[in-house]
Amino acid sequence: MGISDWPVTLRPRERLISQGAQSLSDAELLAIFLRTGLPGCSAVELAQRLLLHFGSLGKLCSAAIQDFCAFPGLGPAKFAQLQAVLELARRSTEEELANGVALRSSAAVRNYLHLRLANLPYESFTVLFLDARHHLISCEELFRGTLTRAYVYPREVVRSALRHNAAAVILAHNHPSGEPAPSSQDHELTQLLCSALGLMEVKVLDHMIVAGRRFYSFAEHGEL
């Protein structure tokens, strides 16, 4: 049975309009994106198969084009559409941070970092550069590493902060392992960067670790 044959109250698109996107499951949201299923398989069923195949919505969104297009019912056009949706979400959240105060928009900061870092297969060290009013100037990936480590050079972080004329920064990196707890090296690096940036009168507001849907904030744990 196709979705068009379902009762109106059960159809994902109609439920989204009447109840809001937050009321839908991952599979239902994905079904709206897919629009159509396969012969004998509704869009919702196809979405459920996709999530099962890739393991999670995040892994589907970060899949390489070869893996994405290898699944029946998908292709380059759907891959391009999905990447466009993700980039729109990133830019929308970045605009929110640029127009608002980052410290008062902790949810927006987390959402933005989640979109940028959560599903990367490698460790990325990223810095949000902020002006004196804590509006976002720029967000840059400064260092890229392997599955378990990215080598960070403090002088390059300082140089980038001065180039942007930043008054403050939020440091961030991801743990592809899915464990958000900081390592001893994370603690050492945080203190080193606080000292180096402090000499240039650039304040470190936070260092956030992104691990899937979990976060660790040095500021929230009183470690800055």
PDB file of N, CA and C in Angstrom, residues 12 21 24 28 46 49 55 118 123 131 137 156 164 170 180 186 188:
ATOM      1  N   PRO A  12       3.056  11.156   6.593  1.00  0.00           N
ATOM      2  CA  PRO A  12       4.118  12.002   7.155  1.00  0.00           C
ATOM      3  C   PRO A  12       4.006  13.476   6.759  1.00  0.00           C
ATOM      4  N   ALA A  21       7.460  19.373  12.387  1.00  0.00           N
ATOM      5  CA  ALA A  21       8.469  18.396  11.979  1.00  0.00           C
ATOM      6  C   ALA A  21       8.995  17.575  13.145  1.00  0.00           C
ATOM      7  N   LEU A  24       7.699  13.928  13.903  1.00  0.00           N
ATOM      8  CA  LEU A  24       7.957  12.804  13.005  1.00  0.00           C
ATOM      9  C   LEU A  24       9.221  12.039  13.397  1.00  0.00           C
ATOM     10  N   GLU A  28      10.206   8.873   8.934  1.00  0.00           N
ATOM     11  CA  GLU A  28       9.148   9.673   8.315  1.00  0.00           C
ATOM     12  C   GLU A  28       9.703  10.944   7.685  1.00  0.00           C
ATOM     13  N   LEU A  46      11.143   2.391   2.514  1.00  0.00           N
ATOM     14  CA  LEU A  46      12.472   2.597   1.934  1.00  0.00           C
ATOM     15  C   LEU A  46      13.364   3.351   2.908  1.00  0.00           C
ATOM     16  N   ARG A  49      14.570   1.027   5.598  1.00  0.00           N
ATOM     17  CA  ARG A  49      15.638   0.154   5.091  1.00  0.00           C
ATOM     18  C   ARG A  49      16.961   0.909   5.007  1.00  0.00           C
ATOM     19  N   GLY A  55      22.912   2.389   9.413  1.00  0.00           N
ATOM     20  CA  GLY A  55      23.119   2.342  10.850  1.00  0.00           C
ATOM     21  C   GLY A  55      22.519   3.496  11.621  1.00  0.00           C
ATOM     22  N   ALA A 118      29.660  16.098  13.806  1.00  0.00           N
ATOM     23  CA  ALA A 118      29.191  14.869  14.452  1.00  0.00           C
ATOM     24  C   ALA A 118      29.449  13.605  13.652  1.00  0.00           C
ATOM     25  N   GLU A 123      39.061  12.940  12.888  1.00  0.00           N
ATOM     26  CA  GLU A 123      39.012  13.958  13.930  1.00  0.00           C
ATOM     27  C   GLU A 123      39.328  15.319  13.315  1.00  0.00           C
ATOM     28  N   ASP A 131      33.592  38.157  17.540  1.00  0.00           N
ATOM     29  CA  ASP A 131      33.989  39.543  17.776  1.00  0.00           C
ATOM     30  C   ASP A 131      33.780  39.914  19.240  1.00  0.00           C
ATOM     31  N   ILE A 137      32.291  35.570  13.602  1.00  0.00           N
ATOM     32  CA  ILE A 137      33.001  36.136  12.450  1.00  0.00           C
ATOM     33  C   ILE A 137      33.204  35.060  11.393  1.00  0.00           C
ATOM     34  N   GLU A 156      49.357  28.351  15.053  1.00  0.00           N
ATOM     35  CA  GLU A 156      48.466  28.511  13.914  1.00  0.00           C
ATOM     36  C   GLU A 156      47.087  28.977  14.367  1.00  0.00           C
ATOM     37  N   HIS A 164      41.622  37.164  11.929  1.00  0.00           N
ATOM     38  CA  HIS A 164      40.197  37.496  11.961  1.00  0.00           C
ATOM     39  C   HIS A 164      39.894  38.661  12.910  1.00  0.00           C
ATOM     40  N   ILE A 170      35.627  29.947  20.339  1.00  0.00           N
ATOM     41  CA  ILE A 170      35.115  28.691  20.884  1.00  0.00           C
ATOM     42  C   ILE A 170      35.855  27.583  20.150  1.00  0.00           C
ATOM     43  N   PRO A 180      32.411  11.186  24.374  1.00  0.00           N
ATOM     44  CA  PRO A 180      32.687  12.620  24.484  1.00  0.00           C
ATOM     45  C   PRO A 180      33.696  13.026  25.555  1.00  0.00           C
ATOM     46  N   ASP A 186      43.544  16.324  25.557  1.00  0.00           N
ATOM     47  CA  ASP A 186      42.553  17.385  25.345  1.00  0.00           C
ATOM     48  C   ASP A 186      42.660  18.446  26.434  1.00  0.00           C
ATOM     49  N   GLU A 188      45.354  19.132  28.274  1.00  0.00           N
ATOM     50  CA  GLU A 188      46.620  19.839  28.110  1.00  0.00           C
ATOM     51  C   GLU A 188      46.536  20.851  26.977  1.00  0.00           C
TER      52      GLU A 188
END
